[in-house]
mmCIF file of C-alpha atoms in Angstrom:
data_model
loop_
_atom_site.group_PDB
_atom_site.id
_atom_site.type_symbol
_atom_site.label_atom_id
_atom_site.label_comp_id
_atom_site.label_asym_id
_atom_site.label_seq_id
_atom_site.Cartn_x
_atom_site.Cartn_y
_atom_site.Cartn_z
ATOM 1 C CA MET A 291 0.479 0.083 0.577
ATOM 2 C CA LYS A 292 2.818 2.358 0.873
ATOM 3 C CA ASP A 293 4.446 1.690 -2.378
ATOM 4 C CA ILE A 294 1.000 2.385 -3.853
ATOM 5 C CA LEU A 295 0.589 5.978 -1.808
ATOM 6 C CA GLU A 296 3.973 6.775 -2.703
ATOM 7 C CA ALA A 297 3.879 6.704 -6.889
ATOM 8 C CA LEU A 298 0.812 8.187 -6.881
ATOM 9 C CA GLU A 299 2.775 10.857 -5.302
ATOM 10 C CA ALA A 300 4.883 10.484 -6.998
ATOM 11 C CA LYS A 301 2.588 11.264 -10.629
ATOM 12 C CA ARG A 302 0.865 13.773 -8.475
ATOM 13 C CA GLU A 303 5.066 15.763 -8.042
ATOM 14 C CA LYS A 304 5.356 15.286 -12.001
ATOM 15 C CA ALA A 305 2.024 16.715 -12.588
ATOM 16 C CA ARG A 306 2.687 19.404 -10.662
ATOM 17 C CA LEU A 307 5.670 20.307 -12.980
ATOM 18 C CA GLY A 308 3.027 21.334 -15.774
ATOM 19 C CA GLY A 309 5.463 22.016 -18.573
ATOM 20 C CA GLY A 310 8.654 21.434 -17.029
ATOM 21 C CA THR A 311 10.886 23.700 -14.573
ATOM 22 C CA LYS A 312 12.757 25.212 -18.039
ATOM 23 C CA ARG A 313 8.824 26.707 -18.861
ATOM 24 C CA ILE A 314 8.532 27.280 -15.816
ATOM 25 C CA ASP A 315 11.948 29.395 -15.076
ATOM 26 C CA ARG A 316 10.420 31.415 -19.011
ATOM 27 C CA GLN A 317 7.778 31.993 -17.004
ATOM 28 C CA HIS A 318 9.429 34.002 -14.439
ATOM 29 C CA GLU A 319 11.647 35.511 -16.546
ATOM 30 C CA LYS A 320 9.231 37.251 -18.412
ATOM 31 C CA GLY A 321 7.561 38.801 -14.930
ATOM 32 C CA LYS A 322 4.324 35.518 -14.561
ATOM 33 C CA LEU A 323 3.879 33.933 -11.659
ATOM 34 C CA THR A 324 2.302 29.389 -12.445
ATOM 35 C CA ALA A 325 -1.227 27.976 -12.328
ATOM 36 C CA ARG A 326 -0.373 27.141 -9.778
ATOM 37 C CA GLU A 327 1.391 29.668 -8.140
ATOM 38 C CA ARG A 328 -1.541 32.064 -8.665
ATOM 39 C CA ILE A 329 -4.028 30.059 -7.050
ATOM 40 C CA GLU A 330 -1.917 29.747 -4.288
ATOM 41 C CA LEU A 331 -1.638 33.423 -3.571
ATOM 42 C CA LEU A 332 -5.174 34.016 -4.933
ATOM 43 C CA LEU A 333 -6.631 31.556 -2.165
ATOM 44 C CA ASP A 334 -6.598 31.040 1.510
ATOM 45 C CA GLU A 335 -3.628 29.212 2.258
ATOM 46 C CA ASP A 336 -4.252 25.140 2.179
ATOM 47 C CA SER A 337 -7.761 25.429 0.457
ATOM 48 C CA PHE A 338 -7.568 24.622 -2.227
ATOM 49 C CA GLU A 339 -8.713 20.865 -3.800
ATOM 50 C CA GLU A 340 -7.775 20.325 -7.402
ATOM 51 C CA TRP A 341 -9.994 18.807 -9.977
ATOM 52 C CA ASP A 342 -8.805 16.168 -12.918
ATOM 53 C CA MET A 343 -5.470 16.214 -12.249
ATOM 54 C CA PHE A 344 -4.182 13.509 -14.344
ATOM 55 C CA VAL A 345 -6.243 14.831 -17.352
ATOM 56 C CA GLU A 346 -4.483 14.292 -20.983
ATOM 57 C CA HIS A 347 -6.498 14.920 -23.664
ATOM 58 C CA THR A 348 -7.549 12.757 -26.292
ATOM 59 C CA CYS A 349 -6.043 13.780 -29.589
ATOM 60 C CA THR A 350 -3.809 11.424 -31.848
ATOM 61 C CA ASP A 351 -3.509 13.290 -35.106
ATOM 62 C CA PHE A 352 -0.067 15.397 -35.695
ATOM 63 C CA GLY A 353 1.263 13.374 -33.747
ATOM 64 C CA MET A 354 -0.502 13.987 -30.635
ATOM 65 C CA GLU A 355 -0.252 10.994 -28.246
ATOM 66 C CA ASP A 356 3.535 11.250 -28.081
ATOM 67 C CA GLN A 357 2.905 14.842 -26.491
ATOM 68 C CA ARG A 358 0.682 14.508 -23.485
ATOM 69 C CA THR A 359 0.942 16.264 -20.410
ATOM 70 C CA PRO A 360 -1.305 15.539 -17.304
ATOM 71 C CA GLY A 361 -4.207 18.381 -16.216
ATOM 72 C CA ASP A 362 -3.497 19.043 -20.330
ATOM 73 C CA GLY A 363 -2.650 23.006 -19.407
ATOM 74 C CA VAL A 364 -5.497 23.729 -17.081
ATOM 75 C CA VAL A 365 -5.414 24.008 -13.253
ATOM 76 C CA THR A 366 -8.492 23.115 -11.886
ATOM 77 C CA GLY A 367 -10.342 22.989 -8.452
ATOM 78 C CA TRP A 368 -12.521 24.976 -5.225
ATOM 79 C CA GLY A 369 -10.907 26.557 -2.667
ATOM 80 C CA THR A 370 -11.667 30.086 -0.107
ATOM 81 C CA ILE A 371 -11.072 32.990 -0.103
ATOM 82 C CA ASN A 372 -11.551 34.926 3.323
ATOM 83 C CA GLY A 373 -13.518 30.837 4.232
ATOM 84 C CA ARG A 374 -15.952 31.837 2.010
ATOM 85 C CA LEU A 375 -15.892 28.675 -1.226
ATOM 86 C CA VAL A 376 -15.028 29.653 -4.934
ATOM 87 C CA TYR A 377 -14.726 28.403 -7.498
ATOM 88 C CA VAL A 378 -11.106 28.891 -10.004
ATOM 89 C CA PHE A 379 -9.738 27.575 -13.658
ATOM 90 C CA SER A 380 -6.118 28.353 -13.980
ATOM 91 C CA LYS A 381 -5.016 27.818 -17.800
ATOM 92 C CA ASP A 382 -1.412 26.621 -17.502
ATOM 93 C CA PHE A 383 1.049 28.518 -20.621
ATOM 94 C CA THR A 384 3.729 26.002 -19.798
ATOM 95 C CA VAL A 385 1.766 22.578 -20.897
ATOM 96 C CA PHE A 386 0.526 23.832 -24.748
ATOM 97 C CA GLY A 387 0.980 27.604 -25.163
ATOM 98 C CA GLY A 388 -2.351 26.989 -22.479
ATOM 99 C CA SER A 389 -4.068 26.041 -25.762
ATOM 100 C CA LEU A 390 -7.555 24.965 -25.356
ATOM 101 C CA SER A 391 -8.069 21.188 -26.274
ATOM 102 C CA LYS A 392 -11.337 19.529 -25.614
ATOM 103 C CA ALA A 393 -10.807 17.897 -21.717
ATOM 104 C CA HIS A 394 -9.155 21.284 -21.200
ATOM 105 C CA ALA A 395 -12.290 22.562 -22.247
ATOM 106 C CA SER A 396 -14.090 19.627 -19.943
ATOM 107 C CA LYS A 397 -12.091 20.549 -17.246
ATOM 108 C CA ILE A 398 -13.156 24.128 -17.340
ATOM 109 C CA THR A 399 -16.856 23.633 -17.708
ATOM 110 C CA LYS A 400 -16.655 21.164 -15.059
ATOM 111 C CA VAL A 401 -16.571 23.874 -12.070
ATOM 112 C CA GLN A 402 -18.794 26.202 -14.004
ATOM 113 C CA ARG A 403 -21.566 23.759 -13.487
ATOM 114 C CA ALA A 404 -20.192 23.256 -10.140
ATOM 115 C CA ALA A 405 -20.344 26.508 -9.384
ATOM 116 C CA ILE A 406 -23.759 26.801 -10.393
ATOM 117 C CA ARG A 407 -25.119 24.488 -8.918
ATOM 118 C CA ASN A 408 -23.580 25.118 -5.300
ATOM 119 C CA GLY A 409 -24.270 28.836 -5.532
ATOM 120 C CA ALA A 410 -20.376 30.395 -5.404
ATOM 121 C CA PRO A 411 -18.475 33.022 -7.383
ATOM 122 C CA VAL A 412 -16.021 31.185 -10.663
ATOM 123 C CA ILE A 413 -12.552 33.192 -10.564
ATOM 124 C CA GLY A 414 -11.311 32.407 -14.150
ATOM 125 C CA LEU A 415 -6.911 33.163 -14.549
ATOM 126 C CA PHE A 416 -6.527 33.497 -18.639
ATOM 127 C CA ASP A 417 -2.806 33.441 -20.142
ATOM 128 C CA ALA A 418 -3.109 31.081 -22.634
ATOM 129 C CA GLY A 419 -3.074 30.991 -27.096
ATOM 130 C CA GLY A 420 -6.557 30.015 -27.908
ATOM 131 C CA ALA A 421 -7.375 26.710 -29.487
ATOM 132 C CA ARG A 422 -5.257 23.891 -30.106
ATOM 133 C CA ILE A 423 -5.321 23.517 -33.825
ATOM 134 C CA GLN A 424 -4.527 19.955 -33.648
ATOM 135 C CA GLU A 425 -7.618 18.910 -32.619
ATOM 136 C CA GLY A 426 -9.638 21.484 -34.950
ATOM 137 C CA VAL A 427 -13.806 21.817 -34.714
ATOM 138 C CA ASP A 428 -13.433 19.442 -31.433
ATOM 139 C CA SER A 429 -11.573 22.102 -29.626
ATOM 140 C CA LEU A 430 -13.583 25.048 -31.167
ATOM 141 C CA ALA A 431 -17.225 23.254 -29.782
ATOM 142 C CA GLY A 432 -14.890 23.528 -26.395
ATOM 143 C CA TYR A 433 -15.371 27.245 -26.897
ATOM 144 C CA ALA A 434 -19.348 26.168 -27.273
ATOM 145 C CA ASP A 435 -19.501 24.378 -24.470
ATOM 146 C CA ILE A 436 -17.650 26.737 -21.647
ATOM 147 C CA PHE A 437 -19.833 30.292 -23.290
ATOM 148 C CA MET A 438 -23.063 28.247 -22.887
ATOM 149 C CA GLU A 439 -22.129 27.775 -18.891
ATOM 150 C CA ASN A 440 -21.225 31.519 -19.286
ATOM 151 C CA VAL A 441 -24.537 32.467 -20.236
ATOM 152 C CA LEU A 442 -26.408 29.929 -17.465
ATOM 153 C CA ALA A 443 -24.488 31.755 -14.505
ATOM 154 C CA SER A 444 -25.496 35.140 -16.108
ATOM 155 C CA GLY A 445 -26.929 36.538 -13.105
ATOM 156 C CA VAL A 446 -27.141 33.639 -10.613
ATOM 157 C CA ILE A 447 -23.303 33.732 -9.868
ATOM 158 C CA PRO A 448 -20.797 36.028 -9.972
ATOM 159 C CA GLN A 449 -18.500 35.799 -12.451
ATOM 160 C CA ILE A 450 -14.449 37.159 -12.849
ATOM 161 C CA SER A 451 -12.180 36.626 -15.244
ATOM 162 C CA VAL A 452 -8.011 38.078 -14.586
ATOM 163 C CA ILE A 453 -6.102 38.205 -18.174
ATOM 164 C CA MET A 454 -2.677 37.495 -17.174
ATOM 165 C CA GLY A 455 -1.014 36.759 -20.490
ATOM 166 C CA PRO A 456 -2.056 36.354 -23.896
ATOM 167 C CA CYS A 457 -5.402 35.984 -24.632
ATOM 168 C CA ALA A 458 -6.854 35.233 -28.466
ATOM 169 C CA GLY A 459 -9.187 34.503 -30.835
ATOM 170 C CA GLY A 460 -11.674 32.093 -28.649
ATOM 171 C CA ASP A 461 -9.985 32.525 -25.634
ATOM 172 C CA VAL A 462 -11.535 36.311 -25.327
ATOM 173 C CA TYR A 463 -15.375 35.704 -25.532
ATOM 174 C CA SER A 464 -15.928 33.939 -22.312
ATOM 175 C CA PRO A 465 -14.278 36.314 -20.269
ATOM 176 C CA ALA A 466 -16.060 39.281 -21.621
ATOM 177 C CA MET A 467 -19.469 37.448 -21.005
ATOM 178 C CA THR A 468 -18.078 37.304 -17.074
ATOM 179 C CA ASP A 469 -19.597 40.513 -14.595
ATOM 180 C CA PHE A 470 -15.685 41.539 -13.954
ATOM 181 C CA ILE A 471 -12.242 41.764 -16.302
ATOM 182 C CA PHE A 472 -8.716 42.382 -15.397
ATOM 183 C CA MET A 473 -5.601 42.696 -16.941
ATOM 184 C CA VAL A 474 -2.684 42.719 -15.624
ATOM 185 C CA LYS A 475 0.059 45.710 -16.856
ATOM 186 C CA ASP A 476 3.105 45.303 -19.380
ATOM 187 C CA THR A 477 2.736 40.965 -19.359
ATOM 188 C CA SER A 478 -0.850 40.203 -20.251
ATOM 189 C CA TYR A 479 -2.714 41.012 -23.949
ATOM 190 C CA MET A 480 -6.388 40.615 -25.714
ATOM 191 C CA TYR A 481 -7.434 40.385 -29.142
ATOM 192 C CA VAL A 482 -9.379 38.304 -31.437
ATOM 193 C CA THR A 483 -7.232 38.460 -34.447
ATOM 194 C CA GLY A 484 -3.253 39.561 -33.523
ATOM 195 C CA PRO A 485 -0.477 41.659 -35.391
ATOM 196 C CA ASP A 486 0.398 39.196 -37.172
ATOM 197 C CA VAL A 487 -3.437 38.705 -39.147
ATOM 198 C CA VAL A 488 -4.349 42.270 -39.004
ATOM 199 C CA LYS A 489 -0.776 43.017 -41.343
ATOM 200 C CA THR A 490 -1.965 40.990 -43.489
ATOM 201 C CA VAL A 491 -5.844 42.486 -43.837
ATOM 202 C CA THR A 492 -5.305 46.039 -43.241
ATOM 203 C CA ASN A 493 -1.841 46.308 -43.855
ATOM 204 C CA GLU A 494 -1.529 48.270 -40.241
ATOM 205 C CA THR A 495 1.420 47.403 -38.171
ATOM 206 C CA VAL A 496 0.270 47.915 -34.773
ATOM 207 C CA SER A 497 2.489 45.906 -31.884
ATOM 208 C CA HIS A 498 0.634 43.313 -29.017
ATOM 209 C CA GLU A 499 1.009 46.239 -27.114
ATOM 210 C CA ASP A 500 -1.028 48.798 -28.692
ATOM 211 C CA LEU A 501 -3.547 46.608 -29.757
ATOM 212 C CA GLY A 502 -4.732 44.654 -26.953
ATOM 213 C CA GLY A 503 -2.770 45.228 -23.609
ATOM 214 C CA ALA A 504 -3.853 46.894 -20.211
ATOM 215 C CA ARG A 505 -3.838 49.851 -20.964
ATOM 216 C CA VAL A 506 -5.896 50.153 -24.487
ATOM 217 C CA HIS A 507 -8.426 48.420 -22.689
ATOM 218 C CA SER A 508 -8.527 49.250 -19.496
ATOM 219 C CA SER A 509 -9.108 53.064 -20.514
ATOM 220 C CA LYS A 510 -10.584 53.429 -24.226
ATOM 221 C CA SER A 511 -12.211 49.976 -25.778
ATOM 222 C CA GLY A 512 -13.283 49.491 -22.239
ATOM 223 C CA VAL A 513 -13.133 46.165 -22.382
ATOM 224 C CA VAL A 514 -12.010 45.378 -18.732
ATOM 225 C CA ASP A 515 -12.517 46.869 -15.715
ATOM 226 C CA GLY A 516 -9.520 47.584 -13.913
ATOM 227 C CA ALA A 517 -5.321 46.655 -15.121
ATOM 228 C CA PHE A 518 -3.100 46.000 -12.186
ATOM 229 C CA GLU A 519 0.710 46.576 -11.989
ATOM 230 C CA ASN A 520 1.694 43.126 -11.818
ATOM 231 C CA ASP A 521 0.134 39.143 -10.983
ATOM 232 C CA ILE A 522 0.734 39.750 -7.155
ATOM 233 C CA GLU A 523 -1.110 43.201 -7.286
ATOM 234 C CA ALA A 524 -4.148 41.549 -9.073
ATOM 235 C CA LEU A 525 -4.753 38.176 -6.940
ATOM 236 C CA THR A 526 -4.914 40.548 -4.312
ATOM 237 C CA GLN A 527 -7.757 42.620 -5.249
ATOM 238 C CA ILE A 528 -9.699 40.128 -6.554
ATOM 239 C CA ARG A 529 -9.683 38.713 -3.601
ATOM 240 C CA ARG A 530 -10.753 42.307 -1.921
ATOM 241 C CA LEU A 531 -13.361 42.383 -4.817
ATOM 242 C CA VAL A 532 -14.391 38.696 -3.813
ATOM 243 C CA ASP A 533 -15.132 40.155 -0.185
ATOM 244 C CA PHE A 534 -18.149 42.885 -1.615
ATOM 245 C CA LEU A 535 -19.925 40.313 -2.497
ATOM 246 C CA PRO A 536 -22.407 37.782 -2.380
ATOM 247 C CA LEU A 537 -21.773 33.764 -2.885
ATOM 248 C CA SER A 538 -24.747 33.680 -5.407
ATOM 249 C CA ASN A 539 -27.990 35.830 -5.858
ATOM 250 C CA ARG A 540 -29.404 33.293 -3.421
ATOM 251 C CA GLU A 541 -26.695 34.533 -1.368
ATOM 252 C CA SER A 542 -27.110 38.254 0.621
ATOM 253 C CA SER A 543 -23.962 40.210 0.707
ATOM 254 C CA PRO A 544 -21.518 39.110 3.765
ATOM 255 C CA GLU A 545 -22.129 41.589 5.923
ATOM 256 C CA ARG A 546 -18.144 43.116 7.939
ATOM 257 C CA PRO A 547 -17.702 44.589 11.582
ATOM 258 C CA SER A 548 -17.180 48.285 11.135
ATOM 259 C CA PHE A 549 -15.851 50.570 13.377
ATOM 260 C CA ASP A 550 -16.823 53.783 11.160
ATOM 261 C CA ASP A 551 -20.059 55.131 13.082
ATOM 262 C CA PRO A 552 -22.433 56.098 10.566
ATOM 263 C CA LEU A 553 -24.240 59.414 12.596
ATOM 264 C CA ARG A 554 -19.955 60.974 12.875
ATOM 265 C CA ILE A 555 -19.592 64.236 11.401
ATOM 266 C CA GLU A 556 -17.374 65.330 8.290
ATOM 267 C CA GLU A 557 -16.752 68.700 8.450
ATOM 268 C CA SER A 558 -14.996 68.624 5.660
ATOM 269 C CA LEU A 559 -18.041 67.598 4.036
ATOM 270 C CA ASP A 560 -19.189 71.135 4.137
ATOM 271 C CA THR A 561 -16.810 72.794 1.950
ATOM 272 C CA LEU A 562 -16.663 69.683 -0.301
ATOM 273 C CA VAL A 563 -18.466 71.206 -2.388
ATOM 274 C CA PRO A 564 -18.013 74.575 -4.117
ATOM 275 C CA ALA A 565 -19.849 78.210 -3.860
ATOM 276 C CA ASN A 566 -18.971 78.582 -7.783
ATOM 277 C CA PRO A 567 -20.864 75.972 -9.422
ATOM 278 C CA ASN A 568 -19.233 76.324 -12.962
ATOM 279 C CA LYS A 569 -16.118 74.498 -10.600
ATOM 280 C CA PRO A 570 -14.853 71.510 -10.092
ATOM 281 C CA TYR A 571 -14.715 69.308 -6.947
ATOM 282 C CA ASP A 572 -13.799 65.829 -6.503
ATOM 283 C CA MET A 573 -16.761 64.229 -5.597
ATOM 284 C CA ARG A 574 -14.316 60.424 -4.724
ATOM 285 C CA GLU A 575 -14.083 61.600 -1.840
ATOM 286 C CA LEU A 576 -17.781 62.640 -1.198
ATOM 287 C CA ILE A 577 -17.264 58.310 -1.565
ATOM 288 C CA GLU A 578 -14.596 57.757 0.320
ATOM 289 C CA LYS A 579 -16.613 59.559 3.368
ATOM 290 C CA THR A 580 -19.129 58.132 2.649
ATOM 291 C CA SER A 581 -18.203 54.450 2.420
ATOM 292 C CA ASP A 582 -17.322 52.216 6.105
ATOM 293 C CA GLU A 583 -14.316 53.421 6.625
ATOM 294 C CA GLY A 584 -13.145 55.238 3.012
ATOM 295 C CA ASP A 585 -12.845 51.409 1.966
ATOM 296 C CA PHE A 586 -14.005 51.897 -2.042
ATOM 297 C CA PHE A 587 -13.274 49.268 -5.330
ATOM 298 C CA GLU A 588 -13.713 51.058 -8.413
ATOM 299 C CA ILE A 589 -14.625 49.418 -11.347
ATOM 300 C CA GLY A 590 -13.396 50.923 -14.214
ATOM 301 C CA ALA A 591 -11.563 53.333 -12.863
ATOM 302 C CA ASP A 592 -9.744 54.679 -15.966
ATOM 303 C CA PHE A 593 -12.650 54.344 -18.028
ATOM 304 C CA GLY A 594 -15.706 56.799 -18.703
ATOM 305 C CA THR A 595 -13.705 59.252 -15.884
ATOM 306 C CA ASN A 596 -16.904 60.624 -16.103
ATOM 307 C CA ILE A 597 -18.955 58.470 -14.106
ATOM 308 C CA LEU A 598 -17.698 56.362 -11.050
ATOM 309 C CA THR A 599 -18.994 52.993 -10.218
ATOM 310 C CA GLY A 600 -17.744 50.987 -7.950
ATOM 311 C CA PHE A 601 -18.880 49.233 -3.702
ATOM 312 C CA GLY A 602 -18.705 50.500 -0.404
ATOM 313 C CA ARG A 603 -20.257 49.332 2.210
ATOM 314 C CA ILE A 604 -22.375 51.144 4.602
ATOM 315 C CA GLU A 605 -23.123 49.840 7.971
ATOM 316 C CA GLY A 606 -20.847 46.749 6.798
ATOM 317 C CA LYS A 607 -23.445 45.536 4.391
ATOM 318 C CA THR A 608 -22.333 46.553 0.425
ATOM 319 C CA VAL A 609 -23.586 49.169 -1.318
ATOM 320 C CA GLY A 610 -22.453 49.672 -5.059
ATOM 321 C CA PHE A 611 -21.717 53.737 -5.595
ATOM 322 C CA VAL A 612 -22.799 56.086 -8.784
ATOM 323 C CA ALA A 613 -22.384 59.199 -9.350
ATOM 324 C CA ASN A 614 -20.772 61.705 -11.689
ATOM 325 C CA GLN A 615 -17.929 63.321 -11.102
ATOM 326 C CA PRO A 616 -17.667 67.032 -11.857
ATOM 327 C CA MET A 617 -13.437 66.442 -12.044
ATOM 328 C CA SER A 618 -13.572 64.716 -15.599
ATOM 329 C CA LEU A 619 -15.713 66.727 -18.443
ATOM 330 C CA ALA A 620 -17.881 68.442 -15.832
ATOM 331 C CA GLY A 621 -19.248 64.918 -14.933
ATOM 332 C CA VAL A 622 -21.826 65.293 -18.621
ATOM 333 C CA LEU A 623 -22.848 62.133 -18.823
ATOM 334 C CA ASP A 624 -21.952 60.693 -22.797
ATOM 335 C CA ILE A 625 -22.483 56.733 -24.317
ATOM 336 C CA ASP A 626 -18.322 55.457 -22.351
ATOM 337 C CA ALA A 627 -19.903 56.581 -19.016
ATOM 338 C CA SER A 628 -23.531 55.272 -20.574
ATOM 339 C CA ARG A 629 -22.247 51.970 -21.067
ATOM 340 C CA LYS A 630 -20.171 51.882 -18.139
ATOM 341 C CA ALA A 631 -22.766 52.485 -15.486
ATOM 342 C CA ALA A 632 -26.242 50.966 -17.037
ATOM 343 C CA ARG A 633 -23.096 47.624 -16.865
ATOM 344 C CA PHE A 634 -22.509 48.598 -12.772
ATOM 345 C CA VAL A 635 -25.914 48.770 -11.372
ATOM 346 C CA ARG A 636 -27.627 45.785 -13.860
ATOM 347 C CA PHE A 637 -24.609 43.719 -11.895
ATOM 348 C CA CYS A 638 -25.903 45.515 -8.520
ATOM 349 C CA ASP A 639 -30.174 44.804 -9.593
ATOM 350 C CA CYS A 640 -28.550 41.063 -10.527
ATOM 351 C CA PHE A 641 -27.351 40.168 -6.812
ATOM 352 C CA ASN A 642 -29.343 42.623 -4.642
ATOM 353 C CA ILE A 643 -27.091 45.374 -3.811
ATOM 354 C CA PRO A 644 -28.752 48.974 -2.559
ATOM 355 C CA ILE A 645 -27.721 51.031 -5.589
ATOM 356 C CA VAL A 646 -26.003 54.546 -3.711
ATOM 357 C CA THR A 647 -26.340 57.611 -6.426
ATOM 358 C CA PHE A 648 -24.854 61.167 -6.066
ATOM 359 C CA VAL A 649 -25.378 62.984 -8.615
ATOM 360 C CA ASP A 650 -24.286 66.378 -10.039
ATOM 361 C CA VAL A 651 -25.078 66.224 -13.903
ATOM 362 C CA PRO A 652 -24.834 69.140 -16.807
ATOM 363 C CA GLY A 653 -26.600 66.620 -18.925
ATOM 364 C CA PHE A 654 -26.118 64.405 -22.269
ATOM 365 C CA MET A 655 -23.183 65.534 -24.295
ATOM 366 C CA PRO A 656 -23.375 67.828 -27.469
ATOM 367 C CA GLY A 657 -21.838 66.422 -30.604
ATOM 368 C CA THR A 658 -21.923 65.203 -33.569
ATOM 369 C CA LYS A 659 -19.609 62.239 -32.402
ATOM 370 C CA GLN A 660 -22.179 61.117 -29.578
ATOM 371 C CA GLU A 661 -25.219 61.319 -31.920
ATOM 372 C CA TYR A 662 -22.979 59.383 -34.540
ATOM 373 C CA GLY A 663 -21.994 57.331 -31.883
ATOM 374 C CA GLY A 664 -25.808 56.280 -31.177
ATOM 375 C CA LEU A 665 -26.233 58.346 -27.943
ATOM 376 C CA ILE A 666 -29.178 57.966 -27.549
ATOM 377 C CA LYS A 667 -29.300 54.153 -27.334
ATOM 378 C CA HIS A 668 -26.428 54.125 -25.137
ATOM 379 C CA GLY A 669 -27.484 56.987 -22.504
ATOM 380 C CA ALA A 670 -31.364 54.693 -22.439
ATOM 381 C CA LYS A 671 -29.808 52.082 -21.158
ATOM 382 C CA LEU A 672 -28.291 53.966 -17.935
ATOM 383 C CA LEU A 673 -32.257 54.344 -17.856
ATOM 384 C CA PHE A 674 -33.224 51.517 -18.429
ATOM 385 C CA ALA A 675 -31.176 49.481 -16.075
ATOM 386 C CA TYR A 676 -31.531 52.282 -13.584
ATOM 387 C CA ALA A 677 -36.068 51.695 -13.981
ATOM 388 C CA GLU A 678 -35.522 47.837 -14.056
ATOM 389 C CA ALA A 679 -33.519 47.498 -10.854
ATOM 390 C CA THR A 680 -35.184 46.353 -7.745
ATOM 391 C CA VAL A 681 -33.059 46.656 -5.524
ATOM 392 C CA PRO A 682 -32.962 50.187 -2.857
ATOM 393 C CA LYS A 683 -31.714 53.559 -4.748
ATOM 394 C CA VAL A 684 -30.637 55.616 -2.321
ATOM 395 C CA THR A 685 -30.184 59.686 -4.205
ATOM 396 C CA VAL A 686 -28.886 62.575 -3.399
ATOM 397 C CA ILE A 687 -28.073 64.867 -5.785
ATOM 398 C CA THR A 688 -25.125 67.110 -4.168
ATOM 399 C CA ARG A 689 -25.025 69.833 -6.631
ATOM 400 C CA LYS A 690 -27.585 69.519 -10.358
ATOM 401 C CA ALA A 691 -29.116 67.889 -12.132
ATOM 402 C CA TYR A 692 -30.141 68.468 -15.714
ATOM 403 C CA GLY A 693 -31.032 67.648 -18.853
ATOM 404 C CA GLY A 694 -32.508 64.138 -19.460
#
């Protein structure tokens, strides 16, 4: 019996090495952690229970029968964050570049289904090169299965994606269907087609960073909700975000003890709003002074900066803050701000999170660029989201509320 256990442990050790020490060293040289190191940082110590460690692909074409690695490029399982259940999958770039095969996809969908069934968030850590071309249509079918689970989980459990390396082709659409996407600066990028294809089709020369880097997606496209400096900061902040969220739409948000007196007097708020109606002020200060102990987790800080969205707590319970930001475009509502706030309000509504809105708005942005871009439709999304929301809504007009 002892021999069997020793053989099993040896097999586990081999699986934990993924693509081998040389590839792990290359991962570290790029400033990236491995799939397993990321999970260790994300979850509570010794809480991770891995699933399907020895799963291998079944492809026999193109000599693939001689290239098998336990785990097949993704580490999956469950664990806890601050004692609360979460499910996680982490793509392993050291094994086939993290590319998706049929077996790889089945491991991810197993985690997604368990999360829906048991009512717990799913966190995906992406570092992969897209579909495994040797498997052809099988890998594409795997993507379809993952997308279906993303859709079935939407509004039922929180879904969080963290892009920590390359993310291309079919791999970008699963994160796009989740509730929150975050990226790591300089080491991650995401796009549907890479620079080489862009050059071939449009004759446009562009770098990976300029096409789909963290800076582009966090400030220009609005695809991601935040960009972090490195893997460690990203995973630490994801732990913080999960602490604000309920496990599912059947649960309430976690309540945290607060030492912040709700009846306290904030003298500085008497002078926050300037006497001059045209002078800007920082609405973020008001949010931080309203929220327990100034704890505010901002969503989409670099995109649509004329509106602020994020989570805080009041008397220990999570609330969603939405606020016009007079420091940016005088707090006007435009396409980007409307899209950003509408999506956030709808998330709060799905998960029974009350919404606190601070209003200081001169109206909707005028101009041909906004009208041609569909301001009417995008602006209506925000109005629709507020009208549809059945959670408690508290609105404070801090200075003005003009226009539509």
